[in-house]
Amino acid sequence: MTLFDKYSSLFLSGFGYTIMASLLALVASLVLGTVFALLQLSKKKGWAMVGNGYVQFFRNVPLLIITLFFYLAVAKVIKMTGFAAGTIALSLYTSAFIAECVRAGILSVDTGQMEGALANGLSYGQAMRKIILPQAFRIAIPSLGNQFINLVKNSSILAFVGGLDLMYQGNIVAANSFDTFTAYMIVGAFYLVLTLPLSYFMQYLEARTQGNQ
Amino acid sequence: MSMIEFKDVEKYYGHFHALKDINLKIDAGETVVLIGPSGSGKSTLIRTVNGLEEIQEGQLIVDGYDLHDPKTDMNKIRKNVGMVFQHFNLYNNKSVLENIMLAPRLVLKRDEAENKKIAMELLERVGLADKADNMPSALSGGQKQRVAIARSLAMKPKCLLFDEPTSALDPEMVGGVLKVMREIAQDSDMTMLVVTHEMDFAKAVADRVIFMADGAILEDASTEEFFKAPKNERAKQFLSQVDSH
C-alpha cells in the first residue's frame, strides 16, 4: 500500500498518541467514575447530589463541547496543549458513563455482603474496597468493556483540537494526498488494531472471573 | 454486668411501629432465645443490637456503648459483637479461609501467622478444615453457615447474635449447625442472643426465652418456666402451634 508507505511515520505517530490518550483517559475515567459512583450512593444527601450532578452534566453534554471548553476557555487560564485538553475532556466524559456502570454493579451486589462485612467489624470503606467493589467490577465488566471501546473510538475528538492523534494525522494525509478514501481506511484499520484486542480481552476477563466465582 | 440493655426502645419504619417500648436486659454470658411468629420484630430487634437497624427512641446500651448516641463509633461495638445471618452473607469473592481471616487482619491487626492458626483451628472445630481453600459457592448451606460462625468467632467477640441461623437450611443440614452453636453456648462465656424457630434447641441451650409478637415483648421467662407454663395467651397459642408440627 503505497499511501501507507509514504505517510507511515504520520500514521504511526498518530497511532502512538491515540494509544497514549486512550490509556490515560481509561485510567483517569475508571478512577473518577468509581469515585463519583460512590458519591452517588453516599448516604449523605450533599455528596449524593454532587455525584449525581457530575454524572448528569458530563453524560448529557456532547464530547465535542466539553473538549472545546477545555481547549478554548480553560486553556486560557491554565496553559495546555490540544492533546491535554482532548484527553481531559475524554476522561471526564467517559467517567460519567463509567460511574453509571460501577453504580449499577454496586447495586447488584447482594446487600447481605455489606451487612456481613459491617457486622464482622469492617468499616464501610474497608467493606467497599475488599468486598463490594471487587464483586461490583466483575458484574460491570461487560458494560465497562463497552465504555472502554467507546473511549478509544471517541479519542478521535482530539483531531478537532490539534491533538496529534490518529484521526488528526489521517486528516493531514487525506488533505495532502487527495486519496481521502484510502487515508481514512487506514485510520479505521488502526482503530480496529486497538479495539478488537480490547474487546477480546474484556470477553476473556468476563469468562475468567465468572469461572472462579 | 449487663451486655445488652434496651430501655424504652421504639423503632419505626416510616409509619410502621416495628418495636414497641422494648425493655430488656441481657447479662454477660447468658444465652437468650428470641421466639415469636414471623413479623413479630425478632429480627429487627436483634439487628438493632449491632446497629444494622437504627432505633428512633429510647436507649440501647451494648457493651457499655450507647447506640442511640450519634457520636458512638459503631465499629467499636461490632468488633465485640458478632452476627450470624439467615443467609450466611459469606464474602463471595473470598475463599473460606480468607472469609475468616479478613476481619481479624483488617480490624484487629492480628499477626498473619497467628491469624491463620486461629482460623484453621476454628475450621477444625466446625469440621470444615478440608474446605479452607474452597470458594463459598462450592459449599452447602449448612457448611456455609458453619463457616459464617467460624468467621464470627475469629473476632473473639464478647457477644454473638444469631438471626434465624437455620431457617434457610435443608432439614438435614440443621443438626450440624445447631451442634456447633450448642458447643459455643456450653464451652464459652460468650453472650448469645438467638432468633430461632428450633424449640428443641431453645429448650436445650437457652437460659432464658423471650417471646415477641407485633413488635412487643410479651413474655420474658426462664427456659423451664416458659416451656412448662407460658403465662401469656399469645405465647401459649404460639407454642401449641409449633408443637403440633
Coordinates of C-alpha atoms in Angstrom, one line a residue, chain B:
Chain B
M1 CA -22.8 -6.9 84.3
S2 CA -25.3 -6.5 81.5
M3 CA -24.1 -6.9 78.0
I4 CA -27.2 -5.6 76.2
E5 CA -29.7 -3.3 77.7
F6 CA -32.8 -1.9 76.0
K7 CA -34.6 1.0 77.8
D8 CA -37.9 2.1 76.4
V9 CA -36.8 1.5 72.8
E10 CA -39.0 2.4 69.9
K11 CA -38.3 1.6 66.3
Y12 CA -40.3 2.8 63.2
Y13 CA -40.1 2.0 59.5
G14 CA -41.8 5.1 58.3
H15 CA -45.2 4.9 59.9
F16 CA -44.9 1.2 60.8
H17 CA -44.2 0.8 64.5
A18 CA -41.7 -2.2 64.4
L19 CA -40.5 -2.2 68.0
K20 CA -42.8 -1.1 70.8
D21 CA -41.4 0.0 74.2
I22 CA -38.7 -2.6 74.4
N23 CA -37.2 -3.1 77.9
L24 CA -34.7 -5.9 78.1
K25 CA -31.5 -6.7 79.9
I26 CA -29.2 -9.5 78.9
D27 CA -26.3 -10.3 81.2
A28 CA -22.8 -11.2 80.0
G29 CA -22.6 -14.9 79.5
E30 CA -26.3 -15.5 79.1
T31 CA -27.8 -17.5 76.3
V32 CA -31.1 -16.0 75.4
V33 CA -33.5 -17.2 72.7
L34 CA -35.9 -15.0 71.0
I35 CA -39.1 -16.6 69.6
G36 CA -42.4 -15.5 68.1
P37 CA -44.5 -15.6 65.0
S38 CA -43.0 -14.1 61.8
G39 CA -43.3 -10.4 61.5
S40 CA -43.2 -10.0 65.3
G41 CA -40.0 -7.9 65.2
K42 CA -37.5 -10.5 66.4
S43 CA -35.0 -10.0 63.6
T44 CA -35.5 -6.2 63.8
L45 CA -34.7 -6.3 67.5
I46 CA -31.6 -8.4 67.1
R47 CA -30.4 -6.2 64.2
T48 CA -30.6 -3.1 66.4
V49 CA -28.0 -4.7 68.8
N50 CA -25.1 -4.2 66.3
G51 CA -26.6 -1.1 64.7
L52 CA -27.7 -2.7 61.4
E53 CA -31.1 -1.1 62.3
E54 CA -31.3 2.3 64.0
I55 CA -33.7 2.9 66.8
Q56 CA -35.7 6.1 67.0
E57 CA -36.4 6.5 70.7
G58 CA -35.1 5.2 74.0
Q59 CA -31.7 3.9 75.0
L60 CA -29.8 0.8 73.8
I61 CA -26.6 0.1 75.6
V62 CA -24.4 -2.6 74.2
D63 CA -21.0 -3.5 75.8
G64 CA -21.1 -0.1 77.6
Y65 CA -21.8 1.9 74.4
D66 CA -24.9 3.9 73.8
L67 CA -26.1 3.0 70.3
H68 CA -28.5 5.9 70.0
D69 CA -25.8 8.4 70.6
P70 CA -24.6 9.6 67.1
K71 CA -21.1 10.0 68.5
T72 CA -20.8 6.3 69.2
D73 CA -18.4 4.6 66.9
M74 CA -20.4 1.6 65.6
N75 CA -17.2 -0.3 64.6
K76 CA -16.1 -0.5 68.2
I77 CA -19.3 -2.3 69.1
R78 CA -19.2 -4.6 66.1
K79 CA -15.6 -5.6 66.9
N80 CA -17.0 -7.3 70.1
V81 CA -20.5 -8.3 68.8
G82 CA -20.6 -10.8 66.0
M83 CA -23.5 -11.8 63.9
V84 CA -24.6 -14.9 62.1
F85 CA -27.3 -14.3 59.4
Q86 CA -30.1 -16.4 58.0
H87 CA -28.5 -16.2 54.5
F88 CA -24.9 -16.6 55.8
N89 CA -23.5 -13.5 54.0
L90 CA -20.1 -15.0 53.4
Y91 CA -17.9 -12.9 51.2
N92 CA -18.5 -14.4 47.8
N93 CA -15.2 -13.1 46.4
K94 CA -13.0 -14.7 49.1
S95 CA -12.0 -18.2 49.9
V96 CA -13.3 -19.9 53.1
L97 CA -10.1 -19.2 54.9
E98 CA -10.0 -15.6 53.7
N99 CA -13.5 -15.1 54.9
I100 CA -12.4 -16.0 58.4
M101 CA -9.0 -14.1 58.3
L102 CA -10.1 -10.9 56.7
A103 CA -11.7 -9.0 59.6
P104 CA -9.1 -10.0 62.2
R105 CA -6.4 -8.8 59.8
L106 CA -8.0 -5.5 58.9
V107 CA -9.7 -4.7 62.2
L108 CA -7.7 -6.4 64.9
K109 CA -4.3 -6.2 63.0
R110 CA -3.7 -9.8 64.1
D111 CA -0.4 -11.2 63.1
E112 CA -0.7 -13.2 59.9
A113 CA 0.7 -16.5 61.2
E114 CA -1.4 -16.3 64.3
N115 CA -4.4 -15.3 62.2
K116 CA -4.1 -18.3 60.0
K117 CA -3.5 -20.6 63.0
I118 CA -6.7 -19.4 64.7
A119 CA -8.7 -19.6 61.5
M120 CA -7.6 -23.2 60.9
E121 CA -8.4 -24.1 64.5
L122 CA -11.9 -22.7 64.1
L123 CA -12.4 -24.5 60.8
E124 CA -11.3 -27.7 62.5
R125 CA -13.8 -27.0 65.3
V126 CA -16.7 -26.6 62.8
G127 CA -15.5 -29.7 60.9
L128 CA -14.5 -27.9 57.7
A129 CA -10.7 -27.7 57.7
D130 CA -10.6 -29.5 54.4
K131 CA -12.7 -26.7 52.8
A132 CA -10.2 -23.9 53.7
D133 CA -9.3 -23.2 50.1
N134 CA -12.8 -23.5 48.6
M135 CA -14.9 -20.6 47.5
P136 CA -18.2 -20.2 49.4
S137 CA -20.1 -21.1 46.3
A138 CA -18.7 -24.6 46.5
L139 CA -20.2 -25.2 49.9
S140 CA -23.7 -26.5 51.0
G141 CA -25.9 -24.2 53.1
G142 CA -25.0 -25.9 56.3
Q143 CA -21.3 -25.7 55.6
K144 CA -21.6 -22.0 54.7
Q145 CA -23.3 -21.4 58.0
R146 CA -20.6 -23.2 59.9
V147 CA -18.0 -21.1 58.1
A148 CA -20.0 -18.0 59.0
I149 CA -20.0 -19.0 62.6
A150 CA -16.2 -19.5 62.5
R151 CA -15.8 -16.1 60.8
S152 CA -17.7 -14.5 63.8
L153 CA -15.7 -16.5 66.4
A154 CA -12.4 -15.4 64.8
M155 CA -13.0 -11.9 66.1
K156 CA -13.2 -13.4 69.6
P157 CA -16.4 -11.4 70.3
K158 CA -18.0 -11.0 73.8
C159 CA -21.4 -11.5 72.2
L160 CA -22.8 -13.4 69.3
L161 CA -26.1 -12.6 67.6
F162 CA -27.8 -15.3 65.6
D163 CA -30.6 -14.2 63.2
E164 CA -32.5 -17.4 62.3
P165 CA -29.3 -19.3 61.5
T166 CA -31.1 -22.5 60.4
S167 CA -34.1 -21.2 58.7
A168 CA -32.6 -21.2 55.2
L169 CA -31.1 -24.7 55.5
D170 CA -32.2 -28.0 54.2
P171 CA -33.5 -30.1 57.1
E172 CA -30.6 -32.5 57.1
M173 CA -28.2 -29.6 57.4
V174 CA -29.8 -28.1 60.5
G175 CA -28.3 -30.5 63.0
G176 CA -24.7 -29.8 62.3
V177 CA -25.2 -26.0 62.7
L178 CA -27.1 -26.4 65.9
K179 CA -24.4 -28.7 67.3
V180 CA -21.8 -26.1 66.7
M181 CA -24.0 -23.4 68.4
R182 CA -24.7 -25.7 71.3
E183 CA -20.9 -26.2 71.8
I184 CA -20.3 -22.5 71.8
A185 CA -23.0 -21.9 74.3
Q186 CA -21.7 -24.6 76.6
D187 CA -17.9 -24.1 76.2
S188 CA -17.6 -20.4 76.3
D189 CA -18.7 -17.4 78.4
M190 CA -19.9 -15.6 75.4
T191 CA -23.3 -13.9 75.5
M192 CA -25.6 -15.3 72.9
L193 CA -28.8 -13.9 71.6
V194 CA -30.6 -16.3 69.2
V195 CA -33.6 -15.8 67.0
T196 CA -34.8 -19.2 66.1
H197 CA -37.8 -21.5 65.4
E198 CA -35.9 -24.5 66.8
M199 CA -37.7 -25.2 70.0
D200 CA -35.6 -28.2 71.0
F201 CA -32.5 -26.1 70.6
A202 CA -34.1 -23.4 72.8
K203 CA -35.0 -26.0 75.5
A204 CA -31.6 -27.5 75.5
V205 CA -29.4 -24.4 75.4
A206 CA -31.2 -21.2 76.4
D207 CA -31.1 -19.7 79.9
R208 CA -34.0 -17.5 79.1
V209 CA -36.7 -17.3 76.5
I210 CA -38.2 -14.1 75.2
F211 CA -41.5 -14.2 73.3
M212 CA -42.4 -11.4 70.9
A213 CA -45.4 -10.6 68.9
D214 CA -46.4 -7.4 67.0
G215 CA -43.2 -5.6 67.9
A216 CA -43.5 -6.0 71.7
I217 CA -42.0 -8.4 74.2
L218 CA -44.9 -10.3 75.7
E219 CA -43.0 -12.7 77.9
D220 CA -39.6 -12.9 79.3
A221 CA -39.0 -16.1 81.4
S222 CA -36.5 -18.7 82.3
T223 CA -36.5 -21.5 79.7
E224 CA -38.0 -24.0 82.1
E225 CA -40.8 -21.8 83.2
F226 CA -41.6 -20.7 79.7
F227 CA -41.9 -24.2 78.2
K228 CA -43.7 -25.6 81.1
A229 CA -46.3 -23.0 81.5
P230 CA -46.2 -19.8 79.5
K231 CA -48.2 -17.0 81.1
N232 CA -49.0 -15.0 78.1
E233 CA -52.0 -16.1 76.0
R234 CA -50.3 -15.5 72.7
A235 CA -47.3 -17.4 73.8
K236 CA -49.4 -20.4 74.7
Q237 CA -51.1 -20.3 71.4
F238 CA -47.7 -20.0 69.6
L239 CA -46.2 -22.9 71.5
S240 CA -49.2 -25.2 70.8
Q241 CA -49.0 -24.4 67.1
V242 CA -45.3 -25.0 66.9
D243 CA -45.6 -28.3 68.9
S244 CA -48.3 -29.6 66.6
H245 CA -45.8 -29.7 63.7

